């Protein structure tokens, strides 16, 4: 098998794994910009240098896309502009890069480009990943409100719609950059009579009763964008109860988030069946880690998986732990967004 056949084989494998088909070749464009420069602009390379050792030009690319995605991007551009791929081969060992590949191209004018694409290990693409920060709270002091208004990024507040002092709900108007989430109490072995004031959604409730409760919650917090579980480890295992919660959730253009940390949750499949936007997220648990470790873990998770959700109890101490998080996120190409943006990004 010659190099061109190998390249074609690689592209076919990429198409199989990604579902992206190779475009038909288009007539060669006639303009004054060299083909190699147009390809550099398309790939948004960080730097270009020539390696005497490999006898190839090295194009460094920002981290945030995998090398496979970059290869597909190059493939589409080359074919569209009348070029031809002669070789496309991933390099398994390159200590100078996160990922890399050899790429040989025949330009529309018949010139050869012998390249190495390498994804930088520490330079991240702007907006390469998204991260949301949410706070669970049942109380809002003037000091907390002041600290929240110092945050220079959007965030979410998980607020119980029942059982709080009316002043808490009134004080929400004083907070900037916030998105509100209904933090609804749901079926749990931890519930007792004390929790009745929270109007928990229980397995024995009818669909009508559940919809009435969600309606009442929306009347208290009319701008709420979504619903998140409070307690709820039993609720997320009960498909019939979930369906009764999710249908009015979708009807009111809200999303749903499972914070129960229940391993046997049926939320993903139930949401898929109902075609509603849902997410499983893991709030900070002091039994598992320190607040510093949790914040660090969630920051690292964003560039690795593309998205990350950090959920913290709303305290002055916890706010002090994330005062510089926007700068840290920006350095790794992570954009801080409200939950609605993150949940609707996929």
CSV table of C-alpha atoms in Angstrom, one decimal:
chain,number,residue,atom,x,y,z
A,1,UNK,CA,0.0,0.0,0.0
A,2,UNK,CA,1.5,3.3,-1.1
A,3,UNK,CA,1.4,6.6,0.9
A,4,UNK,CA,-1.6,7.9,-0.9
A,5,UNK,CA,-3.6,4.7,-0.3
A,6,UNK,CA,-2.5,4.8,3.3
A,7,UNK,CA,-3.8,8.4,3.6
A,8,UNK,CA,-7.1,7.5,2.0
A,9,UNK,CA,-7.4,4.6,4.5
A,10,UNK,CA,-6.8,6.9,7.4
A,11,UNK,CA,-9.5,9.3,6.2
A,12,UNK,CA,-12.0,6.5,5.7
A,13,UNK,CA,-11.3,5.4,9.3
A,14,UNK,CA,-11.8,9.0,10.6
A,15,UNK,CA,-15.1,9.2,8.7
A,16,UNK,CA,-16.3,6.0,10.3
A,17,UNK,CA,-15.5,7.1,13.8
A,18,UNK,CA,-16.8,10.7,13.5
A,19,UNK,CA,-19.6,10.4,10.9
A,20,UNK,CA,-18.2,13.2,8.9
A,21,UNK,CA,-17.9,12.4,5.2
A,22,UNK,CA,-15.2,13.6,2.9
A,23,UNK,CA,-16.4,16.4,0.6
A,24,UNK,CA,-16.1,16.3,-3.1
A,25,UNK,CA,-13.1,18.1,-4.6
A,26,UNK,CA,-13.9,21.6,-5.9
A,27,UNK,CA,-12.2,23.4,-8.7
A,28,UNK,CA,-8.9,25.0,-7.8
A,29,UNK,CA,-9.4,28.6,-6.7
A,30,UNK,CA,-7.3,31.2,-8.5
A,31,UNK,CA,-6.2,34.0,-6.2
A,32,UNK,CA,-3.1,35.7,-5.0
A,33,UNK,CA,-3.0,34.0,-1.5
A,34,UNK,CA,-0.7,30.9,-1.5
A,35,UNK,CA,-2.5,27.6,-0.7
A,36,UNK,CA,-0.2,27.0,2.3
A,37,UNK,CA,-1.1,30.4,3.8
A,38,UNK,CA,-4.8,29.8,3.4
A,39,UNK,CA,-4.5,26.4,5.1
A,40,UNK,CA,-2.5,28.0,8.0
A,41,UNK,CA,-5.3,30.6,8.4
A,42,UNK,CA,-8.0,27.8,8.3
A,43,UNK,CA,-6.1,25.8,10.9
A,44,UNK,CA,-5.4,28.9,13.1
A,45,UNK,CA,-1.9,27.8,13.7
A,46,UNK,CA,0.0,29.3,16.7
A,47,UNK,CA,3.5,29.0,15.1
A,48,UNK,CA,5.4,27.6,12.2
A,49,UNK,CA,9.0,26.4,12.2
A,50,UNK,CA,11.2,24.1,10.1
A,51,UNK,CA,12.8,21.0,11.5
A,52,UNK,CA,16.1,20.0,9.9
A,53,UNK,CA,15.9,16.7,11.7
A,54,UNK,CA,12.6,15.6,10.3
A,55,UNK,CA,12.8,17.7,7.1
A,56,UNK,CA,9.3,18.9,7.8
A,57,UNK,CA,7.6,22.2,8.6
A,58,UNK,CA,6.0,22.0,12.1
A,59,UNK,CA,2.7,23.7,12.6
A,60,UNK,CA,1.7,24.1,16.3
A,61,UNK,CA,-2.0,24.2,17.0
A,62,UNK,CA,-3.9,25.2,20.1
A,63,UNK,CA,-5.1,22.6,22.5
A,64,UNK,CA,-8.9,22.3,22.7
A,65,UNK,CA,-9.5,20.0,19.7
A,66,UNK,CA,-8.0,16.5,19.3
A,67,UNK,CA,-5.5,15.8,16.5
A,68,UNK,CA,-8.2,13.7,14.8
A,69,UNK,CA,-10.6,16.7,14.6
A,70,UNK,CA,-7.7,18.9,13.2
A,71,UNK,CA,-7.0,16.3,10.6
A,72,UNK,CA,-10.6,16.2,9.5
A,73,UNK,CA,-10.6,20.0,9.3
A,74,UNK,CA,-7.5,20.0,7.1
A,75,UNK,CA,-8.9,17.2,5.0
A,76,UNK,CA,-12.1,19.2,4.2
A,77,UNK,CA,-10.2,22.3,3.4
A,78,UNK,CA,-7.6,20.6,1.1
A,79,UNK,CA,-10.2,18.7,-0.9
A,80,UNK,CA,-12.4,21.8,-1.2
A,81,UNK,CA,-9.6,23.9,-2.6
A,82,UNK,CA,-8.3,21.3,-5.1
A,83,UNK,CA,-5.3,19.9,-3.2
A,84,UNK,CA,-4.6,16.2,-2.5
A,85,UNK,CA,-3.6,14.4,0.7
A,86,UNK,CA,-0.6,12.0,0.1
A,87,UNK,CA,0.0,11.0,3.8
A,88,UNK,CA,-1.8,11.4,7.0
A,89,UNK,CA,-0.4,9.5,9.9
A,90,UNK,CA,-0.6,10.1,13.7
A,91,UNK,CA,2.7,10.2,15.6
A,92,UNK,CA,2.4,8.1,18.8
A,93,UNK,CA,5.5,9.6,20.6
A,94,UNK,CA,6.2,13.3,20.5
A,95,UNK,CA,7.6,14.7,23.8
A,96,UNK,CA,7.1,18.2,22.5
A,97,UNK,CA,3.4,18.0,22.0
A,98,UNK,CA,0.1,16.8,23.4
A,99,UNK,CA,-0.8,15.0,20.1
A,100,UNK,CA,0.8,15.2,16.6
A,101,UNK,CA,0.6,13.8,13.1
A,102,UNK,CA,2.5,13.8,9.8
A,103,UNK,CA,0.7,15.3,6.9
A,104,UNK,CA,1.9,15.3,3.2
A,105,UNK,CA,-0.1,17.5,0.8
A,106,UNK,CA,0.0,18.1,-2.9
A,107,UNK,CA,-1.1,21.7,-3.6
A,108,UNK,CA,-3.3,22.6,-6.5
A,109,UNK,CA,-0.2,23.9,-8.3
A,110,UNK,CA,1.6,20.5,-7.8
A,111,UNK,CA,3.9,21.6,-5.0
A,112,UNK,CA,4.5,19.3,-2.0
A,113,UNK,CA,3.9,20.4,1.6
A,114,UNK,CA,5.6,18.1,4.2
A,115,UNK,CA,4.1,19.0,7.6
A,116,UNK,CA,3.8,18.0,11.2
A,117,UNK,CA,0.7,19.1,12.9
A,118,UNK,CA,1.3,19.2,16.7
A,119,UNK,CA,-1.2,20.1,19.3
A,120,UNK,CA,0.4,22.3,22.0
A,121,UNK,CA,0.7,20.8,25.5
A,122,UNK,CA,0.0,24.0,27.3
A,123,UNK,CA,-1.4,26.6,24.9
A,124,UNK,CA,-5.2,26.4,24.9
A,125,UNK,CA,-7.7,27.6,22.3
A,126,UNK,CA,-10.0,30.4,23.5
A,127,UNK,CA,-13.5,29.0,24.3
A,128,UNK,CA,-12.2,25.5,23.8
A,129,UNK,CA,-14.2,24.3,26.8
A,130,UNK,CA,-17.1,25.5,29.0
A,131,UNK,CA,-17.5,25.6,32.8
A,132,UNK,CA,-20.4,26.5,35.0
A,133,UNK,CA,-20.3,27.5,38.7
A,134,UNK,CA,-23.4,27.1,40.8
A,135,UNK,CA,-24.1,27.8,44.4
A,136,UNK,CA,-26.5,26.0,46.7
A,137,UNK,CA,-28.1,28.3,49.2
A,138,UNK,CA,-31.0,28.7,51.7
A,139,UNK,CA,-29.9,32.1,53.0
A,140,UNK,CA,-28.6,35.3,51.5
A,141,UNK,CA,-26.9,37.8,53.9
A,142,UNK,CA,-25.8,41.3,52.8
A,143,UNK,CA,-22.2,40.1,53.0
A,144,UNK,CA,-22.8,37.2,50.7
A,145,UNK,CA,-24.7,39.4,48.2
A,146,UNK,CA,-21.8,41.9,48.2
A,147,UNK,CA,-19.3,39.1,47.5
A,148,UNK,CA,-21.5,37.6,44.7
A,149,UNK,CA,-21.6,41.0,43.0
A,150,UNK,CA,-17.8,41.1,42.9
A,151,UNK,CA,-17.8,38.0,40.7
A,152,UNK,CA,-16.9,38.9,37.1
A,153,UNK,CA,-18.5,35.9,35.5
A,154,UNK,CA,-22.1,34.4,35.2
A,155,UNK,CA,-23.1,31.9,37.8
A,156,UNK,CA,-26.2,29.9,39.0
A,157,UNK,CA,-28.0,30.0,42.3
A,158,UNK,CA,-29.8,26.9,43.4
A,159,UNK,CA,-32.7,28.2,45.5
A,160,UNK,CA,-35.4,26.1,47.3
A,161,UNK,CA,-38.7,27.6,46.1
A,162,UNK,CA,-40.4,26.7,49.4
A,163,UNK,CA,-39.6,27.0,53.1
A,164,UNK,CA,-37.4,30.1,53.1
A,165,UNK,CA,-37.9,33.5,54.5
A,166,UNK,CA,-39.6,35.9,52.1
A,167,UNK,CA,-36.7,38.3,52.4
A,168,UNK,CA,-34.4,35.7,50.7
A,169,UNK,CA,-36.5,35.7,47.6
A,170,UNK,CA,-36.8,39.5,47.6
A,171,UNK,CA,-33.0,39.9,48.0
A,172,UNK,CA,-32.4,38.0,44.7
A,173,UNK,CA,-33.1,41.2,42.8
A,174,UNK,CA,-29.9,42.7,44.3
A,175,UNK,CA,-27.6,40.1,42.7
A,176,UNK,CA,-26.1,40.6,39.3
A,177,UNK,CA,-24.9,38.0,36.8
A,178,UNK,CA,-27.1,35.3,38.3
A,179,UNK,CA,-29.3,32.5,36.8
A,180,UNK,CA,-31.8,30.9,39.1
A,181,UNK,CA,-32.4,27.2,39.4
A,182,UNK,CA,-35.3,25.6,41.3
A,183,UNK,CA,-33.6,23.4,43.9
A,184,UNK,CA,-36.6,21.1,44.5
A,185,UNK,CA,-36.7,18.6,47.3
A,186,UNK,CA,-37.5,15.1,46.0
A,187,UNK,CA,-38.1,11.6,47.3
A,188,UNK,CA,-35.4,10.4,49.7
A,189,UNK,CA,-34.8,8.2,52.7
A,190,UNK,CA,-33.5,11.3,54.5
A,191,UNK,CA,-36.9,13.1,54.5
A,192,UNK,CA,-39.1,13.4,57.5
A,193,UNK,CA,-42.0,15.5,58.7
A,194,UNK,CA,-39.7,18.5,59.1
A,195,UNK,CA,-39.2,18.6,55.4
A,196,UNK,CA,-42.9,18.9,54.6
A,197,UNK,CA,-42.6,22.7,54.4
A,198,UNK,CA,-40.2,22.2,51.4
A,199,UNK,CA,-43.1,20.5,49.5
A,200,UNK,CA,-41.1,17.4,48.4
A,201,UNK,CA,-42.0,15.6,45.3
A,202,UNK,CA,-42.9,12.1,46.5
A,203,UNK,CA,-43.4,8.7,44.7
A,204,UNK,CA,-47.0,8.5,46.0
A,205,UNK,CA,-47.9,11.9,44.4
A,206,UNK,CA,-50.0,12.0,41.3
A,207,UNK,CA,-48.8,13.6,38.1
A,208,UNK,CA,-51.3,16.4,38.7
A,209,UNK,CA,-50.0,17.1,42.2
A,210,UNK,CA,-46.4,17.2,40.9
A,211,UNK,CA,-47.3,19.7,38.2
A,212,UNK,CA,-49.1,21.9,40.7
A,213,UNK,CA,-46.0,21.9,42.9
A,214,UNK,CA,-43.8,22.9,40.0
A,215,UNK,CA,-46.2,25.6,39.0
A,216,UNK,CA,-46.2,26.9,42.5
A,217,UNK,CA,-42.4,26.9,42.5
A,218,UNK,CA,-42.3,28.9,39.2
A,219,UNK,CA,-44.7,31.5,40.7
A,220,UNK,CA,-42.1,32.0,43.5
A,221,UNK,CA,-39.2,32.1,41.2
A,222,UNK,CA,-40.6,32.9,37.7
A,223,UNK,CA,-37.2,33.4,36.0
A,224,UNK,CA,-35.9,29.9,37.0
A,225,UNK,CA,-34.2,28.3,34.0
A,226,UNK,CA,-34.1,24.7,35.3
A,227,UNK,CA,-34.8,22.2,38.1
A,228,UNK,CA,-32.1,20.5,40.2
A,229,UNK,CA,-32.6,17.7,42.7
A,230,UNK,CA,-32.3,18.4,46.4
A,231,UNK,CA,-31.9,15.0,48.3
A,232,UNK,CA,-33.7,12.9,45.6
A,233,UNK,CA,-31.6,9.7,45.6
A,234,UNK,CA,-34.9,7.7,45.6
A,235,UNK,CA,-36.6,10.0,43.0
A,236,UNK,CA,-33.9,9.5,40.4
A,237,UNK,CA,-34.4,5.7,40.5
A,238,UNK,CA,-38.1,5.9,40.0
A,239,UNK,CA,-39.0,6.2,36.3
A,240,UNK,CA,-42.7,7.0,36.8
A,241,UNK,CA,-41.9,9.8,39.3
A,242,UNK,CA,-39.2,11.2,37.0
A,243,UNK,CA,-41.6,11.2,34.1
A,244,UNK,CA,-44.1,13.1,36.1
A,245,UNK,CA,-41.4,15.7,37.0
A,246,UNK,CA,-39.8,16.0,33.6
A,247,UNK,CA,-43.0,16.5,31.5
A,248,UNK,CA,-44.0,19.8,33.2
A,249,UNK,CA,-40.3,20.7,33.3
A,250,UNK,CA,-40.1,20.4,29.5
A,251,UNK,CA,-43.5,22.1,29.1
A,252,UNK,CA,-42.1,25.2,30.9
A,253,UNK,CA,-38.9,25.2,28.7
A,254,UNK,CA,-36.7,24.3,31.6
A,255,UNK,CA,-33.9,21.7,31.9
A,256,UNK,CA,-33.3,19.1,34.6
A,257,UNK,CA,-30.1,18.3,36.6
A,258,UNK,CA,-29.6,15.3,38.8
A,259,UNK,CA,-27.3,16.2,41.8
A,260,UNK,CA,-28.2,13.1,43.8
A,261,UNK,CA,-24.9,11.2,43.2
A,262,UNK,CA,-27.1,8.0,43.0
A,263,UNK,CA,-25.3,5.4,40.9
A,264,UNK,CA,-28.5,3.7,39.8
A,265,UNK,CA,-30.1,6.9,38.5
A,266,UNK,CA,-32.4,6.4,35.4
A,267,UNK,CA,-32.3,10.1,34.6
A,268,UNK,CA,-30.2,9.8,31.4
A,269,UNK,CA,-32.5,7.2,29.8
A,270,UNK,CA,-35.7,8.8,30.9
A,271,UNK,CA,-34.6,12.2,29.6
A,272,UNK,CA,-33.6,10.6,26.3
A,273,UNK,CA,-37.1,9.0,26.0
A,274,UNK,CA,-38.7,12.3,26.6
A,275,UNK,CA,-36.2,14.3,24.5
A,276,UNK,CA,-35.5,16.8,27.3
A,277,UNK,CA,-32.2,18.4,28.2
A,278,UNK,CA,-30.7,16.8,31.3
A,279,UNK,CA,-27.4,16.6,33.1
A,280,UNK,CA,-25.9,14.6,35.9
A,281,UNK,CA,-23.6,16.7,38.1
A,282,UNK,CA,-21.6,16.2,41.3
A,283,UNK,CA,-21.8,18.8,44.0
A,284,UNK,CA,-18.9,19.3,46.4
A,285,UNK,CA,-18.9,16.6,49.1
A,286,UNK,CA,-16.7,17.4,52.1
A,287,UNK,CA,-16.5,13.6,52.8
A,288,UNK,CA,-14.6,13.1,49.6
A,289,UNK,CA,-12.2,16.0,49.2
A,290,UNK,CA,-11.1,19.4,50.4
A,291,UNK,CA,-12.7,22.4,48.7
A,292,UNK,CA,-9.3,23.2,47.2
A,293,UNK,CA,-9.1,19.8,45.6
A,294,UNK,CA,-12.6,19.9,44.3
A,295,UNK,CA,-12.1,23.3,42.6
A,296,UNK,CA,-8.8,22.1,41.1
A,297,UNK,CA,-10.5,18.8,39.9
A,298,UNK,CA,-13.3,20.7,38.2
A,299,UNK,CA,-10.9,23.1,36.5
A,300,UNK,CA,-8.9,20.2,35.1
A,301,UNK,CA,-12.1,18.4,34.0
A,302,UNK,CA,-13.1,21.2,31.6
A,303,UNK,CA,-10.4,21.0,29.0
A,304,UNK,CA,-10.3,17.2,29.2
A,305,UNK,CA,-14.0,16.6,28.6
A,306,UNK,CA,-15.1,19.9,27.0
A,307,UNK,CA,-17.5,20.9,29.9
A,308,UNK,CA,-17.4,21.0,33.7
A,309,UNK,CA,-19.9,21.9,36.4
A,310,UNK,CA,-18.8,23.1,39.8
A,311,UNK,CA,-21.5,23.2,42.6
A,312,UNK,CA,-20.6,24.7,45.9
A,313,UNK,CA,-22.4,25.6,49.1
A,314,UNK,CA,-22.7,29.4,49.2
A,315,UNK,CA,-20.5,30.6,51.9
A,316,UNK,CA,-18.0,33.5,52.2
A,317,UNK,CA,-15.2,30.9,52.7
A,318,UNK,CA,-16.1,29.0,49.5
A,319,UNK,CA,-16.4,32.3,47.5
A,320,UNK,CA,-12.8,33.2,48.6
A,321,UNK,CA,-11.6,29.9,47.2
A,322,UNK,CA,-12.7,30.8,43.6
A,323,UNK,CA,-11.9,34.5,43.6
A,324,UNK,CA,-9.3,34.0,40.8
A,325,UNK,CA,-11.0,31.2,39.0
A,326,UNK,CA,-11.9,33.3,35.9
A,327,UNK,CA,-8.2,34.0,35.3
A,328,UNK,CA,-7.3,30.3,35.8
A,329,UNK,CA,-10.0,29.2,33.4
A,330,UNK,CA,-9.0,31.7,30.8
A,331,UNK,CA,-5.4,30.5,30.8
A,332,UNK,CA,-6.6,27.0,29.8
A,333,UNK,CA,-9.1,28.1,27.2
A,334,UNK,CA,-12.2,27.6,29.5
A,335,UNK,CA,-15.1,30.0,29.3
A,336,UNK,CA,-17.3,30.5,32.4
A,337,UNK,CA,-21.0,30.4,31.4
A,338,UNK,CA,-24.3,29.9,33.1
A,339,UNK,CA,-25.8,26.4,33.3
A,340,UNK,CA,-28.3,27.0,30.5
A,341,UNK,CA,-25.5,27.8,28.0
A,342,UNK,CA,-23.5,24.8,29.0
A,343,UNK,CA,-26.4,22.4,29.0
A,344,UNK,CA,-27.6,23.6,25.6
A,345,UNK,CA,-24.1,23.5,24.1
A,346,UNK,CA,-24.1,19.8,23.2
